[in-house]
Amino acid sequence: MLVPSYPILFTCIKIQYLSYKYLINSIRLNQVRFTENLIMSSCVKPLMQRKETPLVLLHGFDRFSEYTISKVSLIHFAQIDHEFHTFLLFSSCLEWRYAYPLLEESGFETWAIDILGWGFSDLEKLPPCDVVSKRDHFYQFWKSYIKRPMILVGPSLGSAIAIDFAVNYPEAVKKLVLIGASVYAKGTGNLATLPRTVAYAGVNLLKSIPLRFYVNYFAATTNKPFSTTLDWTNVGRLHCLMPWWDDATVDFMTSGGYSVASIIGKVKQKTLIIWGENDRIISNKLAVQLHCELPDAIIRQIPNCGHLPHVERPDFVVNLIVEFVQSPRDTKKLSLCRSQV
C-alpha cells in the first residue's frame, strides 16, 4: 500500500536528487498487528524476495543532549568521555537513500524499516513508543513479512536498536552490521525526568531547521556545499512533520530510551563494525572498545569519512557489507583488539 495523503508532506520539501525521489516513491505501508490494533507500518520493501539471507536496514533516531531547557534557544553539546551525546539526523528509512539502490544492485533482498514512533507510519492512534514496544513491533513486522533470519544493519543510535533486538530475538538475526555505533549512552538520561511541558518545548526545538543544519554540517568530515547540507537537513526533518511525531518522541524520551552497554557481551551473532576514520561525534576509542566487547566481531574504518559513512561514502559501506556477507571464511579478531584499517 502506498503512503496515503502524504504527497503534500513530501512536496513541501524541495528534493534535488533522484535517489531521494526513488526511496520516497518506494515507501509502503504494511499492516502489523501490535497489541490490540493494526498499525500501518512504513518501510521500503525489496523489488523481489530471494533465497539468500535478507538485509534489513534500520535508521538512527532523533536525540538531544542535556541542555539549558529553560533557555530553549540554547543547546550545547554535552561531552562525556570524549563522546558527543547529541544526534539530530534522519530517523527514517530515507537515511538509506544513497546506499539502498547500491545494495539492491549488489543482489541483496533489501528492506529499510521505520521503527515504531519514527519514520512515516500511520500512528493516528498513538501506541506506546518505549523500547519494549519498539522491539515488539519490529518483531511482529519481521514475523509477518520477513519470516527468516536476517542481516540487521544499524547506524549510529540504530546500532542500539540492533543489539537490543539481536539479544532478545536471536533466532531472527543471523549477522549484525553496526555503523558509527552509539551504544554506550545511558538511555535518555536526565531527559526522562523532564516535565512533559518542558519535553515538548525541547522536541519543538529538535525539529528546527537551524539546529539540524548545524548538526548535519558537523557530522560530515568534509565541508559540504551549502545546498547539500540544506538538502540533508530538509530530508532529515521530513518525518518530524508527521502529526504524531511530537507525542511519539516525548513518549520515548520520558520512557528512558535505549541502554544496551550491559548486554553487548550477550550478542552471539557475527558482527561487522564500520567506522568513519574522522568521526567527530563518536570517538574511535569507543569503536575499539565495542570490538573488544563483542564476542565475534571484525572492524573496518573508512578513510576521509565522518559519522555517516552510509551517507558520505555509500560505495565503501556497500562493498564492506558485500565482503562481510559473502566471505567464505571467518575473519579472526586482531590481537589486543586492535582495529584493522
Coordinates of C-alpha atoms in Angstrom, one line a residue, residues 40 51 62 94 131 165 196 213 228 266 339:
M40 CA 0.1 0.7 9.1
K51 CA 16.6 -17.3 -1.3
D62 CA 16.5 11.9 17.0
L94 CA 15.3 7.9 3.9
V131 CA 11.9 0.5 23.9
F165 CA 16.8 -6.8 19.1
R196 CA 6.2 17.0 29.8
F213 CA 21.5 22.2 9.6
T228 CA 23.9 19.6 0.1
K266 CA 25.5 -11.3 25.1
S339 CA 41.2 -2.4 14.7

